[in-house]
Tab-separated table of C-alpha atoms in Angstrom:
chain	number	residue	atom	x	y	z
A	1178	MET	CA	112.338	56.792	99.179
A	1179	GLY	CA	115.885	55.723	99.926
A	1180	ARG	CA	117.196	58.970	101.266
A	1181	PHE	CA	114.076	59.986	102.858
A	1182	HIS	CA	113.066	58.471	106.405
A	1183	ASP	CA	109.931	59.292	107.942
A	1184	ARG	CA	110.248	62.077	110.866
A	1185	HIS	CA	113.969	62.477	109.979
A	1186	HIS	CA	115.325	65.888	109.177
A	1187	VAL	CA	117.109	66.805	105.777
A	1188	TRP	CA	118.715	70.078	103.881
A	1189	LEU	CA	117.918	70.088	99.973
A	1190	ARG	CA	121.041	71.408	98.230
A	1191	SER	CA	120.617	72.445	94.545
A	1192	ARG	CA	123.407	70.498	92.746
A	1193	GLU	CA	123.673	73.013	90.217
A	1194	HIS	CA	123.528	76.173	92.292
A	1195	GLY	CA	125.008	74.944	95.671
A	1196	THR	CA	122.230	76.659	97.728
A	1197	TYR	CA	119.662	75.183	100.111
A	1198	LEU	CA	115.964	75.311	99.818
A	1199	GLN	CA	114.541	77.516	102.729
A	1200	ALA	CA	111.199	78.821	104.049
A	1201	ASP	CA	110.864	82.334	104.549
A	1202	LEU	CA	109.576	82.964	107.330
A	1203	ASP	CA	108.096	86.375	107.300
A	1204	ASP	CA	104.683	85.409	105.081
A	1205	GLY	CA	104.826	81.673	105.973
A	1206	SER	CA	104.065	80.590	102.397
A	1207	THR	CA	107.104	81.559	100.214
A	1208	LEU	CA	110.530	80.006	99.370
A	1209	SER	CA	113.975	81.070	98.218
A	1210	LEU	CA	117.335	79.633	98.289
A	1211	HIS	CA	120.320	80.216	100.659
A	1212	SER	CA	123.871	79.809	101.083
A	1213	PHE	CA	123.639	78.787	104.855
A	1214	CYS	CA	122.333	75.588	105.640
A	1215	GLU	CA	122.744	75.344	109.506
A	1216	ALA	CA	119.322	77.189	110.167
A	1217	VAL	CA	115.909	75.974	111.182
A	1218	ARG	CA	114.572	77.506	108.133
A	1219	THR	CA	116.172	75.020	105.782
A	1220	ALA	CA	115.677	71.927	107.758
A	1221	TRP	CA	112.788	69.767	106.310
A	1222	THR	CA	110.669	67.167	108.109
A	1223	VAL	CA	110.173	63.991	106.152
A	1224	HIS	CA	106.517	62.694	106.190
A	1225	THR	CA	106.112	59.727	104.189
A	1226	ILE	CA	102.669	58.767	102.942
A	1227	GLY	CA	102.643	55.403	101.154
A	1228	ARG	CA	104.842	55.673	98.290
A	1229	MET	CA	104.380	59.351	98.786
A	1230	LEU	CA	106.877	61.935	100.173
A	1231	ALA	CA	105.690	64.732	102.075
A	1232	LEU	CA	108.153	67.648	103.380
A	1233	HIS	CA	107.005	69.942	106.025
A	1234	SER	CA	109.302	72.708	107.222
A	1235	ALA	CA	111.053	72.473	110.618
A	1236	ALA	CA	110.474	75.977	111.052
A	1237	ASN	CA	106.769	76.625	110.663
A	1238	GLY	CA	105.312	73.369	109.759
A	1239	ARG	CA	104.090	74.136	106.453
A	1240	TYR	CA	104.247	71.595	103.500
A	1241	LEU	CA	106.265	71.818	100.331
A	1242	ALA	CA	103.394	72.477	97.516
A	1243	ALA	CA	103.308	73.148	93.850
A	1244	THR	CA	100.407	75.581	92.420
A	1245	ALA	CA	99.164	76.055	88.858
A	1246	GLU	CA	100.191	79.517	89.084
A	1247	ARG	CA	102.714	80.968	86.523
A	1248	PHE	CA	105.760	82.418	87.953
A	1249	GLY	CA	107.745	84.534	85.193
A	1250	LEU	CA	109.039	82.051	82.725
A	1251	GLY	CA	110.447	79.274	84.779
A	1252	GLY	CA	107.441	77.443	85.269
A	1253	ASN	CA	104.790	77.424	87.959
A	1254	ARG	CA	105.142	78.853	91.677
A	1255	VAL	CA	106.099	76.595	94.821
A	1256	ILE	CA	104.874	77.664	97.946
A	1257	LEU	CA	104.397	76.259	101.497
A	1258	ARG	CA	100.763	75.457	102.681
A	1259	ASP	CA	98.555	73.142	104.803
A	1260	LEU	CA	98.764	69.495	103.941
A	1261	ASP	CA	96.996	68.405	101.033
A	1262	MET	CA	97.717	65.010	99.198
A	1263	PHE	CA	98.035	66.348	95.656
A	1264	ALA	CA	99.436	69.693	96.445
A	1265	ALA	CA	101.892	68.490	98.696
A	1266	GLY	CA	102.893	65.133	97.169
A	1267	TRP	CA	106.420	64.154	95.746
A	1268	PHE	CA	107.871	61.011	94.512
A	1269	PRO	CA	111.501	61.171	94.620
A	1270	ASP	CA	113.738	59.748	91.470
A	1271	MET	CA	117.412	58.654	91.656
A	1272	SER	CA	119.462	60.485	88.975
A	1273	ALA	CA	121.549	58.419	86.660
A	1274	SER	CA	124.493	59.231	88.712
A	1275	GLY	CA	123.224	58.380	91.940
A	1276	ASP	CA	124.363	61.222	93.558
A	1277	SER	CA	121.245	63.123	93.507
A	1278	ILE	CA	117.442	63.161	93.149
A	1279	VAL	CA	114.669	64.977	91.503
A	1280	LEU	CA	111.234	65.532	92.879
A	1281	ARG	CA	108.780	64.735	90.668
A	1282	HIS	CA	105.212	66.335	91.931
A	1283	SER	CA	102.426	64.452	91.334
A	1284	SER	CA	101.209	66.727	88.529
A	1285	ASP	CA	104.203	65.219	86.981
A	1286	GLN	CA	106.060	68.528	87.234
A	1287	PHE	CA	109.416	68.567	88.485
A	1288	LEU	CA	111.150	71.085	91.489
A	1289	ARG	CA	113.550	73.436	89.549
A	1290	ALA	CA	116.027	75.692	91.493
A	1291	ILE	CA	116.287	78.622	89.400
A	1292	ASP	CA	119.175	81.109	89.652
A	1293	ARG	CA	117.182	84.851	89.222
A	1294	GLY	CA	119.495	86.798	91.024
A	1295	ASP	CA	117.418	87.626	94.151
A	1296	GLY	CA	117.316	84.197	95.743
A	1297	ASN	CA	113.758	83.479	94.877
A	1298	GLY	CA	113.959	80.982	91.785
A	1299	VAL	CA	111.976	77.837	93.050
A	1300	THR	CA	109.674	76.682	90.783
A	1301	VAL	CA	107.918	73.297	89.137
A	1302	GLU	CA	107.956	72.518	85.348
A	1303	VAL	CA	106.755	69.501	83.390
A	1304	SER	CA	109.906	69.030	81.122
A	1305	ALA	CA	112.611	69.834	83.667
A	1306	SER	CA	113.613	66.187	84.839
A	1307	ARG	CA	116.993	66.067	82.555
A	1308	ARG	CA	118.444	69.507	83.486
A	1309	ALA	CA	120.798	70.254	86.150
A	1310	ASN	CA	118.978	72.455	88.115
A	1311	ALA	CA	115.959	69.943	89.193
A	1312	HIS	CA	118.629	67.650	90.749
A	1313	TRP	CA	119.058	67.941	94.548
A	1314	VAL	CA	121.535	66.455	97.029
A	1315	VAL	CA	119.508	65.318	100.034
A	1316	GLU	CA	121.621	65.790	103.191
A	1317	ALA	CA	120.626	64.205	106.251
A	1318	ILE	CA	120.662	66.858	109.351
A	1319	PRO	CA	123.191	64.968	111.819
A	1320	SER	CA	121.913	63.745	115.616
A	1321	THR	CA	123.283	65.480	118.470
A	1322	ASP	CA	123.161	64.736	122.077
A	1323	SER	CA	123.330	68.179	123.233
A	1324	ILE	CA	122.233	71.565	122.573
A	1325	PRO	CA	124.836	74.327	121.606
A	1326	ARG	CA	125.143	77.003	124.277
A	1327	LEU	CA	123.672	80.609	122.957
A	1328	PRO	CA	126.329	83.362	123.374
A	1329	HIS	CA	125.776	86.361	125.103
A	1330	ILE	CA	124.208	88.868	122.915
A	1331	GLU	CA	123.557	92.432	123.990
A	1332	ALA	CA	121.103	93.895	121.995
A	1333	THR	CA	118.380	92.615	119.000
A	1334	ARG	CA	116.563	94.746	116.674
A	1335	HIS	CA	113.060	95.929	117.464
A	1336	ILE	CA	110.430	93.349	117.304
A	1337	THR	CA	107.340	94.180	115.657
A	1338	ARG	CA	104.068	94.412	117.972
A	1339	VAL	CA	101.735	92.872	115.493
A	1340	ILE	CA	98.356	91.708	117.078
A	1341	ARG	CA	96.807	88.016	116.004
A	1342	PHE	CA	94.439	85.293	117.268
A	1343	VAL	CA	95.303	82.421	119.004
A	1344	ARG	CA	93.692	79.192	119.446
A	1345	ALA	CA	94.808	76.845	121.516
A	1346	GLU	CA	94.280	73.123	123.186
A	1347	ARG	CA	96.460	70.376	124.870
A	1348	ALA	CA	96.650	67.059	123.160
A	1349	SER	CA	95.565	64.051	125.036
A	1350	THR	CA	97.253	61.158	126.136
A	1351	ASP	CA	96.726	59.097	122.877
A	1352	GLY	CA	97.497	62.086	120.721
A	1353	THR	CA	94.485	63.182	119.867
A	1354	PHE	CA	92.733	66.813	120.632
A	1355	PRO	CA	89.137	68.100	120.262
A	1356	HIS	CA	88.447	70.126	117.251
A	1357	VAL	CA	85.783	72.607	119.135
A	1358	ALA	CA	85.801	74.765	122.150
A	1359	TRP	CA	89.679	75.572	121.963
A	1360	ALA	CA	90.699	78.589	124.077
A	1361	CYS	CA	90.645	81.651	121.726
A	1362	PHE	CA	92.571	84.699	122.527
A	1363	GLU	CA	94.298	88.064	121.159
A	1364	PHE	CA	97.882	88.007	121.690
A	1365	THR	CA	100.418	91.001	120.998
A	1366	GLY	CA	103.827	90.931	119.563
A	1367	ARG	CA	106.080	87.894	118.479
A	1368	SER	CA	107.596	86.783	121.574
A	1369	LEU	CA	107.295	82.996	122.122
A	1370	PHE	CA	108.256	83.232	125.717
A	1371	ASN	CA	105.440	85.507	126.360
A	1372	LEU	CA	103.173	83.176	124.162
A	1373	ARG	CA	104.047	80.386	126.503
A	1374	ILE	CA	103.473	82.356	129.548
A	1375	GLU	CA	100.289	83.093	128.039
A	1376	LEU	CA	99.292	79.294	127.192
A	1377	ALA	CA	100.397	78.211	130.498
A	1378	ARG	CA	98.050	80.373	132.475
A	1379	ARG	CA	95.173	79.539	130.042
A	1380	LEU	CA	96.146	75.858	129.573
A	1381	ASN	CA	97.045	75.089	133.145
A	1382	PHE	CA	100.539	73.794	132.541
A	1383	ALA	CA	103.652	75.182	134.273
A	1384	VAL	CA	105.821	77.331	132.198
A	1385	ALA	CA	109.106	75.788	133.121
A	1386	SER	CA	107.974	72.487	132.292
A	1387	ASP	CA	108.650	69.837	129.400
A	1388	ALA	CA	105.345	70.907	127.670
A	1389	ILE	CA	106.252	71.707	123.953
A	1390	MET	CA	104.136	74.284	121.836
A	1391	CYS	CA	103.608	72.742	118.233
A	1392	VAL	CA	101.830	73.975	115.446
A	1393	ARG	CA	100.326	71.750	112.142
A	1394	ALA	CA	99.326	72.821	108.652
A	1395	GLY	CA	96.101	71.678	108.448
A	1396	PHE	CA	93.838	68.996	109.808
A	1397	PHE	CA	96.328	66.147	108.296
A	1398	GLY	CA	99.574	67.899	108.783
A	1399	ARG	CA	101.977	66.612	111.878
A	1400	LEU	CA	102.733	68.331	114.910
A	1401	THR	CA	106.101	70.878	114.295
A	1402	PRO	CA	107.629	72.468	117.792
A	1403	LEU	CA	107.485	76.207	117.884
A	1404	VAL	CA	110.975	77.189	118.365
A	1405	ILE	CA	111.215	80.451	117.134
A	1406	ASN	CA	109.462	83.891	117.181
A	1407	LEU	CA	106.257	84.414	115.937
A	1408	PRO	CA	106.022	85.544	112.304
A	1409	ASP	CA	105.296	89.093	111.623
A	1410	ASN	CA	102.090	88.903	110.276
A	1411	ASN	CA	98.731	88.724	112.162
A	1412	VAL	CA	97.408	85.512	110.931
A	1413	THR	CA	95.364	83.639	113.306
A	1414	MET	CA	97.478	80.631	114.843
A	1415	GLU	CA	96.565	77.620	116.102
A	1416	VAL	CA	98.640	76.036	118.759
A	1417	ILE	CA	98.649	72.611	120.306
A	1418	VAL	CA	100.564	72.181	123.746
A	1419	VAL	CA	101.833	68.582	123.994
A	1420	THR	CA	102.893	67.629	127.522
A	1421	ALA	CA	104.945	64.871	128.939
A	1422	GLY	CA	103.368	61.266	128.836
A	1423	THR	CA	101.551	61.627	125.692
A	1424	THR	CA	102.099	59.551	122.524
A	1425	ASP	CA	103.150	62.885	120.572
A	1426	TYR	CA	105.769	64.016	123.255
A	1427	LYS	CA	107.559	60.904	122.947
A	1428	LEU	CA	107.922	61.488	118.986
A	1429	LEU	CA	109.055	64.911	119.357
A	1430	THR	CA	111.614	64.499	122.185
A	1431	THR	CA	113.835	61.745	120.357
A	1432	VAL	CA	117.284	63.125	119.702
A	1433	THR	CA	116.896	62.806	116.051
A	1434	ALA	CA	113.725	65.122	116.316
A	1435	PHE	CA	113.995	67.758	118.969
A	1436	ASN	CA	117.484	68.629	120.045
A	1437	LYS	CA	118.476	68.683	116.103
A	1438	VAL	CA	116.115	71.547	115.716
A	1439	LEU	CA	117.048	73.280	118.373
A	1440	SER	CA	120.597	73.164	118.050
A	1441	LEU	CA	119.622	74.717	114.357
A	1442	VAL	CA	118.165	77.740	115.996
A	1443	ILE	CA	121.114	78.353	118.340
A	1444	LYS	CA	123.632	78.221	115.185
A	1445	GLU	CA	121.113	80.591	113.200
A	1446	ILE	CA	120.939	83.081	115.777
A	1447	VAL	CA	125.151	83.330	116.007
A	1448	HIS	CA	125.468	83.513	112.272
A	1449	MET	CA	122.621	86.082	111.862
A	1450	TYR	CA	124.190	87.980	115.027
A	1451	SER	CA	127.447	87.760	113.585
A	1452	LYS	CA	125.781	89.816	110.439
A	1453	GLU	CA	123.987	92.125	112.744
A	1454	LYS	CA	120.682	90.902	111.483
A	1455	LEU	CA	118.641	88.977	114.132
A	1456	PHE	CA	115.387	87.835	113.202
């Protein structure tokens, strides 16, 4: 596991192309490559399961997984999905040079970065381990003691008024939560702040509190803090609210876990605003 430490955050950079593996947030399931790394969508959280490695997006909590579906001539499609030990299980193997790794899927296929010109070039293939495009440089995302200030932004683009169902519950002090009788309601829009107001009213916590809204990818997926606006779709969301004093709260609020992700959100906003392309 060498370069992967449980619950830490990393970037995965293609050694051949110099671009970073990122989660596409609109549909929540596709991946692409991007040159800009200081963004929450390019951050991956390490989840070790024995000798096996799983990586879930710091943006939406979903896991990097391989499929049996062909993707052009470049191998099989790679997606983001709920945690499944077979589909989302990887084994990192060190390269001969020692400066990169190859990610071997549990099906003995290897993660590849293919430059197709449109950024959407991430696949798995059986015979790819010796190819340069199967080599990835693991970059640890540095810790931060403070969160950078958000600059004054005069205007943002219109946020789509999507409608979705939200199921929500509060985690108990031991980190568990019931699997039935969750609060269920219809929510309009993508605003994370408006969702917090609605959840505070329904689950009885203060809006201006330390409570953390989280999502998880499947029954066995780990909690991931919601730190950006909701995706532009109407897929039902399950939100778990973690409050101070609980086991999960202690894990989520370490300097290595929470400030780091919020810092990436601020940096991404600044970067996209400079290009007049706010998300």
